[in-house]
mmCIF file of C-alpha atoms in Angstrom:
data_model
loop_
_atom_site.group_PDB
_atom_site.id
_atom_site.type_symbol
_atom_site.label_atom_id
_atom_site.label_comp_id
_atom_site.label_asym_id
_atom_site.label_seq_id
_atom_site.Cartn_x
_atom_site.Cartn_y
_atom_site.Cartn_z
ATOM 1 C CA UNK A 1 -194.804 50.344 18.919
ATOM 2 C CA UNK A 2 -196.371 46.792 18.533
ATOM 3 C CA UNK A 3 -198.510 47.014 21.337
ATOM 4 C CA UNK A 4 -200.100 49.509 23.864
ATOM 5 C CA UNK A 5 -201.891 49.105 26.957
ATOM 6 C CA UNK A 6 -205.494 49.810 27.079
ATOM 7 C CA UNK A 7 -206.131 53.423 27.889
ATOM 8 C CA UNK A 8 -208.170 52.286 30.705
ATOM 9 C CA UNK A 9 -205.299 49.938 32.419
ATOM 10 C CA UNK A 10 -202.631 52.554 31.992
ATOM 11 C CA UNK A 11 -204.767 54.998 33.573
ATOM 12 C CA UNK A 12 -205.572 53.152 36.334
ATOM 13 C CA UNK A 13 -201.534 52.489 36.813
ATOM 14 C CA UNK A 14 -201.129 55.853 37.222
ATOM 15 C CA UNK A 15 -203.847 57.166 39.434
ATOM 16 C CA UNK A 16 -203.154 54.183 42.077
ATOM 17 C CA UNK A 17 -199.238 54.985 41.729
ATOM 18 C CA UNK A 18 -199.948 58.592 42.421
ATOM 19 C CA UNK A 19 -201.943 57.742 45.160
ATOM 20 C CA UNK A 20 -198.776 55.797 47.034
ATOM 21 C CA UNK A 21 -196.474 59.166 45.583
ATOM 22 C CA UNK A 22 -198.877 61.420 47.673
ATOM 23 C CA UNK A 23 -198.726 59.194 51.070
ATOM 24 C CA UNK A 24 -195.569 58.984 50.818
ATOM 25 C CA UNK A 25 -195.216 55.725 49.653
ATOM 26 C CA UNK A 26 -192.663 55.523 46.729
ATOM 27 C CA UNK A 27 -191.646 52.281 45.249
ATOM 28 C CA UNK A 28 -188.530 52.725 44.041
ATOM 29 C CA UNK A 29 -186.679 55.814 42.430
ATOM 30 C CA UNK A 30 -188.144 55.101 39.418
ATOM 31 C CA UNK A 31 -191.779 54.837 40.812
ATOM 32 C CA UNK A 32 -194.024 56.036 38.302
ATOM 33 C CA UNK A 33 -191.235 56.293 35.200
ATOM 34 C CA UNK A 34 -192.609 55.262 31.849
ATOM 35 C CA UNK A 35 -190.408 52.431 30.767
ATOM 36 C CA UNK A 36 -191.356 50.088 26.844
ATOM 37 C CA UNK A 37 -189.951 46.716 26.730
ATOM 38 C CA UNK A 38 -188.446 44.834 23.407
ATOM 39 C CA UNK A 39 -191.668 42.020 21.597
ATOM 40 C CA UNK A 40 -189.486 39.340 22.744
ATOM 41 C CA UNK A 41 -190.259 39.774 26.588
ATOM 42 C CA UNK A 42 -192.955 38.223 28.114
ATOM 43 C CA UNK A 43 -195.661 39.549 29.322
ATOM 44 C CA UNK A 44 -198.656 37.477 30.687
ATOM 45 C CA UNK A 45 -201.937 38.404 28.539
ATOM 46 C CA UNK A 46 -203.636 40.765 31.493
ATOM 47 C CA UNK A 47 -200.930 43.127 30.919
ATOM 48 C CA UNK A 48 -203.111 43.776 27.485
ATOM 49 C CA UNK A 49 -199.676 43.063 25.455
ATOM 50 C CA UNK A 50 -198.576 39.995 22.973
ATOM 51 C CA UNK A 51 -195.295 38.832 23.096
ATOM 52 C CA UNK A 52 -194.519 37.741 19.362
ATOM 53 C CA UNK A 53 -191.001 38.801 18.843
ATOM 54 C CA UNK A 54 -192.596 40.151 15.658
ATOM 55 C CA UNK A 55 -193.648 37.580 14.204
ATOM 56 C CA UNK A 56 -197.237 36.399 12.842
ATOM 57 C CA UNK A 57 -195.904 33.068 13.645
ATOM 58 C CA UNK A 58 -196.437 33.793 17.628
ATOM 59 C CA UNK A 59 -199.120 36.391 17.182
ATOM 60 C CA UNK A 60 -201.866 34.432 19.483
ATOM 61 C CA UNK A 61 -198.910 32.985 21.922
ATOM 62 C CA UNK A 62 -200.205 33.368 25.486
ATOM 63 C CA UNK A 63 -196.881 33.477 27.690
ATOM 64 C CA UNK A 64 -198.219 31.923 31.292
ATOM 65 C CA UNK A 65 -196.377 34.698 33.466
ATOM 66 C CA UNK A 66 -193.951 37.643 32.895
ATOM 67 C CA UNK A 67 -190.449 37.716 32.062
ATOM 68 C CA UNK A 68 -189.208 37.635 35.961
ATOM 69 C CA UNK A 69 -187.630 40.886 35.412
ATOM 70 C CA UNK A 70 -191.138 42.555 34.486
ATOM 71 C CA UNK A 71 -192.213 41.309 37.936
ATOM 72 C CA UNK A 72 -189.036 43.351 38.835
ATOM 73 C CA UNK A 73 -190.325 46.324 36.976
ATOM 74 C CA UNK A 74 -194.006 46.470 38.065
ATOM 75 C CA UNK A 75 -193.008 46.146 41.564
ATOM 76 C CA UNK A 76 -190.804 48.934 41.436
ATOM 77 C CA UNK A 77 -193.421 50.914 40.218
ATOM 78 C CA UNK A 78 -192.766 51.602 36.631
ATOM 79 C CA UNK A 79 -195.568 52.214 34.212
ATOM 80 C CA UNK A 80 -194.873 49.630 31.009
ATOM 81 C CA UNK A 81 -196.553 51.868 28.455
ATOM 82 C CA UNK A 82 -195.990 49.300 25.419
ATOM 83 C CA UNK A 83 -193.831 46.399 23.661
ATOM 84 C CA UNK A 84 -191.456 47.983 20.590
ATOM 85 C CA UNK A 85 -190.858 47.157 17.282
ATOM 86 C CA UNK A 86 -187.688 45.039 16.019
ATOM 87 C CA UNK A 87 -185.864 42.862 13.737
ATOM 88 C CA UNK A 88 -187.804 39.498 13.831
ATOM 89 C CA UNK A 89 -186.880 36.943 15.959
ATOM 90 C CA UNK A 90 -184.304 39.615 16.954
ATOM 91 C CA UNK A 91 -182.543 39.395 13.783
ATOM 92 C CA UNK A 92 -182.097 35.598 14.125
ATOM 93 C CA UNK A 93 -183.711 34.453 11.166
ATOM 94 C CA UNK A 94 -182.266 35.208 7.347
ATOM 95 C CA UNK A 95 -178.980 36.087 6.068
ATOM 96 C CA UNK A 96 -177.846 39.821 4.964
ATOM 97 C CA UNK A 97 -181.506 41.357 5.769
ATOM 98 C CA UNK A 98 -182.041 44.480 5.736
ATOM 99 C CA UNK A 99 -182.175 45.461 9.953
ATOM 100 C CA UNK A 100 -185.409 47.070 11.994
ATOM 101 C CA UNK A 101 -188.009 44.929 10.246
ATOM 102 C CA UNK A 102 -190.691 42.677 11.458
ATOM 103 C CA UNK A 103 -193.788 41.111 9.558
ATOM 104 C CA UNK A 104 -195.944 42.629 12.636
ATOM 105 C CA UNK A 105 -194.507 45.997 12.648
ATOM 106 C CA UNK A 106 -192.638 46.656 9.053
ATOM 107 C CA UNK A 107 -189.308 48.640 9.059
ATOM 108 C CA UNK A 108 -188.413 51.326 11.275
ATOM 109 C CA UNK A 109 -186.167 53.828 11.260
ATOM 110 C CA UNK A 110 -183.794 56.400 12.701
ATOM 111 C CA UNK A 111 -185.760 59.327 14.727
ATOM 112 C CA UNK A 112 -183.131 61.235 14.196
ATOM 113 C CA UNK A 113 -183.203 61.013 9.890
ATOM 114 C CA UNK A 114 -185.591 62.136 7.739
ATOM 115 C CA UNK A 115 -187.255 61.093 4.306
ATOM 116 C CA UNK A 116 -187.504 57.620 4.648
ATOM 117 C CA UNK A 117 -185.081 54.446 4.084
ATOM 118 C CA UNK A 118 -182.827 54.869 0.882
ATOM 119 C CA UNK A 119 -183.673 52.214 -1.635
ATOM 120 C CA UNK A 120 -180.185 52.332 -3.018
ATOM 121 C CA UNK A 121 -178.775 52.225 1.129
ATOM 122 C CA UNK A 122 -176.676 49.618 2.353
ATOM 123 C CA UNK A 123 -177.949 46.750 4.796
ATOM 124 C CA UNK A 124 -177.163 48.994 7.933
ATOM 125 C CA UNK A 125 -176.334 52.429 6.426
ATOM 126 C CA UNK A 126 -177.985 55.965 7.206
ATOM 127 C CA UNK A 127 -180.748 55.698 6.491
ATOM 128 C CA UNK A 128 -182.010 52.665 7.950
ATOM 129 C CA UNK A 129 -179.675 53.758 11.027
ATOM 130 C CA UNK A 130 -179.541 50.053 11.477
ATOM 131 C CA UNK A 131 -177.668 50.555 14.604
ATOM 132 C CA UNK A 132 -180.512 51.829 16.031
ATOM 133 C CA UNK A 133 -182.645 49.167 14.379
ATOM 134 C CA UNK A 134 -181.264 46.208 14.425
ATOM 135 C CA UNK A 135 -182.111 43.740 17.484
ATOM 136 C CA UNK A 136 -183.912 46.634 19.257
ATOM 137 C CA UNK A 137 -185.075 48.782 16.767
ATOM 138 C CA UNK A 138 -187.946 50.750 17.802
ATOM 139 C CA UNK A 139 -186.815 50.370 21.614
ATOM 140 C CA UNK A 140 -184.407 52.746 20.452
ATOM 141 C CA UNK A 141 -186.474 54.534 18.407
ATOM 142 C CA UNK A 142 -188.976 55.532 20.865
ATOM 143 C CA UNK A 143 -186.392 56.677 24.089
ATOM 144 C CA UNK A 144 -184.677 58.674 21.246
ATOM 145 C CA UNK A 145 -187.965 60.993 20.372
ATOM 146 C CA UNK A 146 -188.809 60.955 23.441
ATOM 147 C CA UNK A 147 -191.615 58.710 24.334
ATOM 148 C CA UNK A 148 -190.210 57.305 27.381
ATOM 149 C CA UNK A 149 -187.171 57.529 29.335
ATOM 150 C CA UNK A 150 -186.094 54.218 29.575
ATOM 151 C CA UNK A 151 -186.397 50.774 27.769
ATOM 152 C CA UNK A 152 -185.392 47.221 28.346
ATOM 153 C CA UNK A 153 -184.026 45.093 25.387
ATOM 154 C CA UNK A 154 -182.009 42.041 24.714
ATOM 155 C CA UNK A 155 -178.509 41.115 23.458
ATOM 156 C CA UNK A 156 -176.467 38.425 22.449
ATOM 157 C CA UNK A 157 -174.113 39.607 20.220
ATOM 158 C CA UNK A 158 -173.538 43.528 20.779
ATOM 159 C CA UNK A 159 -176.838 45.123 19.920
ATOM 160 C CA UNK A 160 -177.018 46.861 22.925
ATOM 161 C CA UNK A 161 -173.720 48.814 22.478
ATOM 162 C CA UNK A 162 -173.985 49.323 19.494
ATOM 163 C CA UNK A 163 -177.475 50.680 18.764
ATOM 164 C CA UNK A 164 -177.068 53.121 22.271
ATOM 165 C CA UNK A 165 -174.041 54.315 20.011
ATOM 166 C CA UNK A 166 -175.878 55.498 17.088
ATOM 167 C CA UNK A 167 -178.812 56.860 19.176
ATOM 168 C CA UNK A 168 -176.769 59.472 21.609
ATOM 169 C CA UNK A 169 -178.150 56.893 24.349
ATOM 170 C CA UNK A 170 -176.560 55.216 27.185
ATOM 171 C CA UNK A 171 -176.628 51.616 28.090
ATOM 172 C CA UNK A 172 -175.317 48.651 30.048
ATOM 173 C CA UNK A 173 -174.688 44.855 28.978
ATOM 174 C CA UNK A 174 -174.936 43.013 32.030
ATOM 175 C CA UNK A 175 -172.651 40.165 32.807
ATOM 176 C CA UNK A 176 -174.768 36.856 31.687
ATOM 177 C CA UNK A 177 -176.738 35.961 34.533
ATOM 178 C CA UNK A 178 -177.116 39.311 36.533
ATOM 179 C CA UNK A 179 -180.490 39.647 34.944
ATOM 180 C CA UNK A 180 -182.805 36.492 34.467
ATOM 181 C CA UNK A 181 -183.224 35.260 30.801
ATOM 182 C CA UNK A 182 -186.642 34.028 32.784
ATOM 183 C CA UNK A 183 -189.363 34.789 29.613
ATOM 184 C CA UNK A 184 -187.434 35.993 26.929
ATOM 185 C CA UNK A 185 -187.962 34.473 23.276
ATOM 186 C CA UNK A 186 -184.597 33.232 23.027
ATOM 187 C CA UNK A 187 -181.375 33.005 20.756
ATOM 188 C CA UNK A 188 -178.816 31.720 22.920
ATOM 189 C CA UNK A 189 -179.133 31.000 26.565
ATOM 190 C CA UNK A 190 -175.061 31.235 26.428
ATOM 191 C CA UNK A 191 -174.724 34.625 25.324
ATOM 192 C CA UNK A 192 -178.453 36.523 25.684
ATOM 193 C CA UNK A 193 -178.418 39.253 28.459
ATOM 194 C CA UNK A 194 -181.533 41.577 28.941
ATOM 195 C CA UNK A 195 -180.569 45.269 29.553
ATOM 196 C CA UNK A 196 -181.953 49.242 29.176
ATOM 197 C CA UNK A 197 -181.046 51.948 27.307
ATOM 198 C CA UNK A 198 -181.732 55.814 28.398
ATOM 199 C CA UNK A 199 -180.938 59.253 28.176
ATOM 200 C CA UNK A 200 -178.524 59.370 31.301
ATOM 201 C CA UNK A 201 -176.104 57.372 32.761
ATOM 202 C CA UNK A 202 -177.858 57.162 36.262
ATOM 203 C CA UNK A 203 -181.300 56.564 34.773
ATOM 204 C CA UNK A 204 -179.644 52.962 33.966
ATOM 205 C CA UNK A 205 -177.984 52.313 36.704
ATOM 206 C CA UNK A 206 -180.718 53.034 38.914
ATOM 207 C CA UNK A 207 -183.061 51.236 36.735
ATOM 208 C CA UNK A 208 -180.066 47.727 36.831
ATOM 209 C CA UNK A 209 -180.376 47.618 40.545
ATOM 210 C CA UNK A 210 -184.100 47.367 39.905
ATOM 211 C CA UNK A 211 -183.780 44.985 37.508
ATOM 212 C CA UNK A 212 -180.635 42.421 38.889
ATOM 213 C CA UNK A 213 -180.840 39.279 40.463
ATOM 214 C CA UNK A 214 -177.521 38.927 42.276
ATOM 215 C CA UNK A 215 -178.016 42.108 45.317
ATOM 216 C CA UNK A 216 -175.081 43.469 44.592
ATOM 217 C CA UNK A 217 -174.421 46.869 45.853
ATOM 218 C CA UNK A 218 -176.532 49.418 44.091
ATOM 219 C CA UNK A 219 -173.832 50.090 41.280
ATOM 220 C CA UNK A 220 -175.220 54.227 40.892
ATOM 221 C CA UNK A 221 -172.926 54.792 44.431
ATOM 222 C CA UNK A 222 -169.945 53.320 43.054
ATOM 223 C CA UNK A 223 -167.087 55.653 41.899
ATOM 224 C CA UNK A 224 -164.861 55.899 39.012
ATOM 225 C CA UNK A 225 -161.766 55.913 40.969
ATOM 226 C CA UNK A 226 -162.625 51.869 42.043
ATOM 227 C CA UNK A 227 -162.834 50.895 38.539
ATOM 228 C CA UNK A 228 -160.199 49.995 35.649
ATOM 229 C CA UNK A 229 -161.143 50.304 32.192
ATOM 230 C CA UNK A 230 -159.949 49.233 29.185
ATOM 231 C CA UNK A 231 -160.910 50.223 25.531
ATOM 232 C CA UNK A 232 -160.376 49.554 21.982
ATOM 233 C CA UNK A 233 -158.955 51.934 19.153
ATOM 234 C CA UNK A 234 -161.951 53.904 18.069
ATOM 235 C CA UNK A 235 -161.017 54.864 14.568
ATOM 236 C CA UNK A 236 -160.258 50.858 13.930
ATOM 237 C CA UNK A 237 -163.028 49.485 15.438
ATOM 238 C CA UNK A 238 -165.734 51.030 12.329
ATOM 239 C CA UNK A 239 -167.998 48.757 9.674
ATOM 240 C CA UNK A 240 -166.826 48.224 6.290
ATOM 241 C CA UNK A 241 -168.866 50.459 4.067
ATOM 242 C CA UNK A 242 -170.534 47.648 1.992
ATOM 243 C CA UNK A 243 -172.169 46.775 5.315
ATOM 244 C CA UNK A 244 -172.509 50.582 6.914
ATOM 245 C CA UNK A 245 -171.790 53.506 4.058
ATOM 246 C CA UNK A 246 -169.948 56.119 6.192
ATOM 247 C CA UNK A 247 -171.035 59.624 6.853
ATOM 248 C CA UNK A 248 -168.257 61.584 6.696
ATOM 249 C CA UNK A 249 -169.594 64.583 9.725
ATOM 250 C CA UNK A 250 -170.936 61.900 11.352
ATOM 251 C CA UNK A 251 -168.066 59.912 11.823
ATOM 252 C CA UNK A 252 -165.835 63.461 12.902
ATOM 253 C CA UNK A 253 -168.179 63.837 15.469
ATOM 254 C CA UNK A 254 -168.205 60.522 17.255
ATOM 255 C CA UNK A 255 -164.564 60.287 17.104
ATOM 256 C CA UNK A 256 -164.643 63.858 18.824
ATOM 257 C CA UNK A 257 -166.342 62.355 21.243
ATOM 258 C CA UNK A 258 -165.053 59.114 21.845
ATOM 259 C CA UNK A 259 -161.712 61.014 22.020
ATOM 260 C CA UNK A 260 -163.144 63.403 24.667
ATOM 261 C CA UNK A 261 -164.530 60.295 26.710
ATOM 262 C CA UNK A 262 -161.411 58.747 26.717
ATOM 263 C CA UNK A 263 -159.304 61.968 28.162
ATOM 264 C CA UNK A 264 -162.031 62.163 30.676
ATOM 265 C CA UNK A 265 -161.503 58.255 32.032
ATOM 266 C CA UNK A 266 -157.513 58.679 32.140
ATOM 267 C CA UNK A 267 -158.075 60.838 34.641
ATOM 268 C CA UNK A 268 -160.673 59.553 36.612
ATOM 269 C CA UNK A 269 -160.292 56.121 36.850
ATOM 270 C CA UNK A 270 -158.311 54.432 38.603
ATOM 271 C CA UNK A 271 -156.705 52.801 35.406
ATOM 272 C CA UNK A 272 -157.434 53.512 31.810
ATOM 273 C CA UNK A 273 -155.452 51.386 29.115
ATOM 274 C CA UNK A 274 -156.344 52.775 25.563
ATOM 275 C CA UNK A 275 -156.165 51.135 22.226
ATOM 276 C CA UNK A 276 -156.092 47.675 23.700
ATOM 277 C CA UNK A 277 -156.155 45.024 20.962
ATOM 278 C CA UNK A 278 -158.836 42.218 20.425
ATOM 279 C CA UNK A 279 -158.818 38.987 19.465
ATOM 280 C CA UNK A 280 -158.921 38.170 15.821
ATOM 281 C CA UNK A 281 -162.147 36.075 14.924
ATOM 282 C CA UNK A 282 -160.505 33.315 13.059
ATOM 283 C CA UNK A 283 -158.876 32.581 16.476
ATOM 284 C CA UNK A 284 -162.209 31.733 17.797
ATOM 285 C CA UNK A 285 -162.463 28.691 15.506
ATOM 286 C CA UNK A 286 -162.506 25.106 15.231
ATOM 287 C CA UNK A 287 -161.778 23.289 12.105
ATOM 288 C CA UNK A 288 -162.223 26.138 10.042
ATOM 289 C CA UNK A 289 -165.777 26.852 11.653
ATOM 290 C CA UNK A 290 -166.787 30.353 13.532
ATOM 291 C CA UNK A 291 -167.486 29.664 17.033
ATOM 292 C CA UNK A 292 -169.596 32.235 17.377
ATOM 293 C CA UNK A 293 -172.485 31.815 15.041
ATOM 294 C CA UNK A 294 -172.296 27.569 15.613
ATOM 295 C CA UNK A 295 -173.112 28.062 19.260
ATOM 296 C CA UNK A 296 -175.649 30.088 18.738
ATOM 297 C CA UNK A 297 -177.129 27.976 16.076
ATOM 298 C CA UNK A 298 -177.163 25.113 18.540
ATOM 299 C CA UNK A 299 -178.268 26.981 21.013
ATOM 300 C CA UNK A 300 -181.425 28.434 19.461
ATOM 301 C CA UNK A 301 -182.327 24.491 18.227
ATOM 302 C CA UNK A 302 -182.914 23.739 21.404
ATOM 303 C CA UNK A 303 -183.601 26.550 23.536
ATOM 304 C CA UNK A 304 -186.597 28.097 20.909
ATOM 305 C CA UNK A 305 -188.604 24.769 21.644
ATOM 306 C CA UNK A 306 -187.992 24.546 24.952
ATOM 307 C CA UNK A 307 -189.661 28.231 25.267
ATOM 308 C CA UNK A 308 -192.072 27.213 23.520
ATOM 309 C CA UNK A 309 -193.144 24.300 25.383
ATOM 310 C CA UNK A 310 -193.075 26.626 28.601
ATOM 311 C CA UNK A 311 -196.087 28.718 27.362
ATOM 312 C CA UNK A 312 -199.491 28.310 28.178
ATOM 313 C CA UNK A 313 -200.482 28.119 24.702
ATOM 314 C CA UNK A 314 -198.266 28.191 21.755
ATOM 315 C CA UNK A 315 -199.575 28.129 17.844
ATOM 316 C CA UNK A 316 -196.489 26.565 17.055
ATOM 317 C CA UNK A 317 -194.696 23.872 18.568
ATOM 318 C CA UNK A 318 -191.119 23.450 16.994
ATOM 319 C CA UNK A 319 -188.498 25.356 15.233
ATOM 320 C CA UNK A 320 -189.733 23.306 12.240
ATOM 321 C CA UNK A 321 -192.953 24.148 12.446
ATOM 322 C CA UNK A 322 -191.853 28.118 12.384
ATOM 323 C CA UNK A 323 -190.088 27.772 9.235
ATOM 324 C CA UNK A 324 -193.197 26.065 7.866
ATOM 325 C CA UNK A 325 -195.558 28.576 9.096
ATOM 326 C CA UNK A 326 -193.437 31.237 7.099
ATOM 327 C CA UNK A 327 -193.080 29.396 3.406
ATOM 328 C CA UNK A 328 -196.933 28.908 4.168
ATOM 329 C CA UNK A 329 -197.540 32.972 4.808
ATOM 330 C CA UNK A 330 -194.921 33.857 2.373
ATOM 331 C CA UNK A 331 -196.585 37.410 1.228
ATOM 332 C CA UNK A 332 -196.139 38.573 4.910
ATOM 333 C CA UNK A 333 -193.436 36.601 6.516
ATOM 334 C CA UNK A 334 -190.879 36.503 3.464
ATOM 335 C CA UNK A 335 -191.781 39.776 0.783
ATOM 336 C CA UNK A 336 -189.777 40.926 -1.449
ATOM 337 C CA UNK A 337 -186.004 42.263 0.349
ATOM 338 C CA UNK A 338 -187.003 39.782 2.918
ATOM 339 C CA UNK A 339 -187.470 36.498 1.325
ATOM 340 C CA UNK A 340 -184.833 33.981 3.488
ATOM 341 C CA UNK A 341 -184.622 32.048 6.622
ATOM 342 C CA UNK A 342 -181.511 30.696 5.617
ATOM 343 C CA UNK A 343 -180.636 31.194 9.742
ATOM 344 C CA UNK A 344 -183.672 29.333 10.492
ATOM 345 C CA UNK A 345 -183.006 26.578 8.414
ATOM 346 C CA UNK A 346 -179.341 26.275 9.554
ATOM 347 C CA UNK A 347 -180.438 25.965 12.966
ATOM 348 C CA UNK A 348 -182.981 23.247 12.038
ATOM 349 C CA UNK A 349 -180.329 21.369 10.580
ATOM 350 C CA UNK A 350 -177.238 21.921 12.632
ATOM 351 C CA UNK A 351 -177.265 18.251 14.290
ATOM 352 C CA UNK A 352 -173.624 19.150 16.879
ATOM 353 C CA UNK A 353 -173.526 16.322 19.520
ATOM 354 C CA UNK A 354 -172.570 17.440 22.710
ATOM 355 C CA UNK A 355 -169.010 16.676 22.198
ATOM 356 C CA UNK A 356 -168.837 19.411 19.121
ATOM 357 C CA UNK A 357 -170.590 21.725 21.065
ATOM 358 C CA UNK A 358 -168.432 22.218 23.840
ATOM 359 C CA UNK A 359 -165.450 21.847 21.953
ATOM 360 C CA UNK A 360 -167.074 25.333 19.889
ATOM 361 C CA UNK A 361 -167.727 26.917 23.846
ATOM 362 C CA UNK A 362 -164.741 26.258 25.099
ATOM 363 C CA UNK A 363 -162.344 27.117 22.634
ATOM 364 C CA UNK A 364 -164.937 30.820 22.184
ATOM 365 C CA UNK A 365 -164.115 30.846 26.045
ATOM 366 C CA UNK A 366 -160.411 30.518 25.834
ATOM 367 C CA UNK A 367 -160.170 33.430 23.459
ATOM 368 C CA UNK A 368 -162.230 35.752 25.043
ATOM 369 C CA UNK A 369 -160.429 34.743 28.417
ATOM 370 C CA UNK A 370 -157.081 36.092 26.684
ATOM 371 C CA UNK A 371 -158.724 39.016 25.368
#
């Protein structure tokens, strides 16, 4: 954990929840659940947290009000017991670095391995359990030994699934939109989605009614039999092992599992199509150029200063600034095995007019459409 809660607040949380418990007066069905929320989330500075996004860069950053989902949270009456550790600027700053490390909070690792990262490991493998420690690293990290229940993250390109998968957790990506991107320290306003990770499938649910903006019908009522689902080719769908080295029990087991999942949704819902193929990724391209990574580049030029300008005080003002900040505190922002902000740099260059940019969107849209 980056930050805790004074003793003294968290105490007083509880006593006054307990009090509402006893007269009957319960929030929500999480009332009184311990939930930790990702560094990039705001949190306004009487909460007792920072909201840094693990950097040193934003370490005195006073947000002026929470995230608008951790309005959502406190009103429910859920106890925020602290802000977790991740990759900085959620892994939107160098190329090929090694996951689950910030300069506030160092690297983290797997609950569930022991002895330590491998030095000879690959960029996601084992030991670093990158999975688990990429975007939302200690999130995961701490709902896996047990410190809380629940925790809220952020996403923009898989790192909810993904991580939930190597931690035996659960989780949800909502649809973009469903849950406000009000106060997070952003990538891409296109493709970020805040959303929770727990031990049970109806922790999460209950907990994305809490959290959603659109009043939907509470989504832990509705049955399997109203919904079709499609999925991809599990033994396909793996990391090469330059980028993850495969553990050979490991991977027996999940595919035991996914296989058992599977059998379980043919027959309960109302479709299941299996081994449905995806999109290649150079279809998702435009004059040789990834999509993907060029909206997101464009993206985070202008939507990183435009959070910044929203705080009440910021120590930096510009994405420029930022990469200055880290050249300048190079022995804690760039050490040895984490010495680039090639991403950052990109960024600060890409110059797309508007033209290029939704050229990149809508030909990304198209291709996900037919997928």
């Amino acid at each position: 954990l980056l930050n805790i809660p004074s003793k003294i607040v968290l105490r007083n949380q509880t006593a006054a929840l307990d009090v509402k418990r006893t007269a009957g007066k319960v929030k929500s069905k999480l009332h009184g659940i311990l939930v930790i929320l990702k560094d990039n989330i705001n949190t306004h500075p009487d909460l007792g947290m920072r909201s840094a996004s693990g950097s040193f860069a934003l370490k005195d950053a006073r947000p002026r009000e929470n995230a608008r989902f951790v309005d959502k949270i406190i009103a429910a009456g859920m106890i925020i017991i602290g802000k977790a550790n991740l990759s900085e600027l959620s892994n939107f700053r160098g190329e090929r670095l090694p996951s689950g490390w910030s300069a506030m909070g160092g690297q983290c690792q797997s609950a569930y391995v022991r002895g330590g990262v491998l030095p000879n490991d690959t960029k996601d493998g084992h030991s670093i359990d990158t999975f688990i420690s990429t975007l939302l690293s200690g999130l995961v990290v701490v709902v896996s030994a047990g410190f809380s229940p629940l925790n809220i993250g952020t996403t923009t390109d898989g790192l909810l699934v993904c991580p939930a998968g190597r931690a035996s957790l659960y989780t949800i990506k909502p649809t973009i939109g469903v849950v406000s991107q009000d106060g997070l320290i952003p990538i891409s306003h296109t493709m970020d989605s805040a959303g929770r990770m727990g031990k049970t499938p109806y922790d999460i649910a209950v907990f994305l009614d809490i959290l959603r903006e659109d009043g939907a019908p509470v989504c832990w009522k509705v049955q399997w039999q109203n919904f079709s689902v499609a999925a991809v080719n599990y033994t396909e769908r793996i990391f090469p092992p330059t980028y993850m080295a495969p553990v050979e029990s490991a991977t027996i087991e999940m595919n035991r599992q996914f296989q058992d999942a599977y059998d379980t949704l043919k027959v309960r819902a109302r479709k299941f199509s299996e081994n449905v193929p995806l999109p290649k990724p150079e279809l998702a391209s435009v004059n040789d150029k990834d999509c993907k990574p060029m909206i997101m580049l464009n993206d985070f030029r202008h939507d990183f200063p435009k959070y910044l300008d929203s705080l009440e005080f910021a120590p930096i003002k510009s994405l420029q600034e930022l990469i200055d900040f880290n050249r300048e505190h190079a022995e804690v922002e760039l050490p040895p095995g984490h010495a680039n902000q090639k991403v950052l740099e990109q960024a600060a260059e890409l110059n797309l007019t508007d033209s290029e940019y939704q050229e990149y969107l809508s030909k990304m849209r198209r291709v996900c459409q037919v997928a």
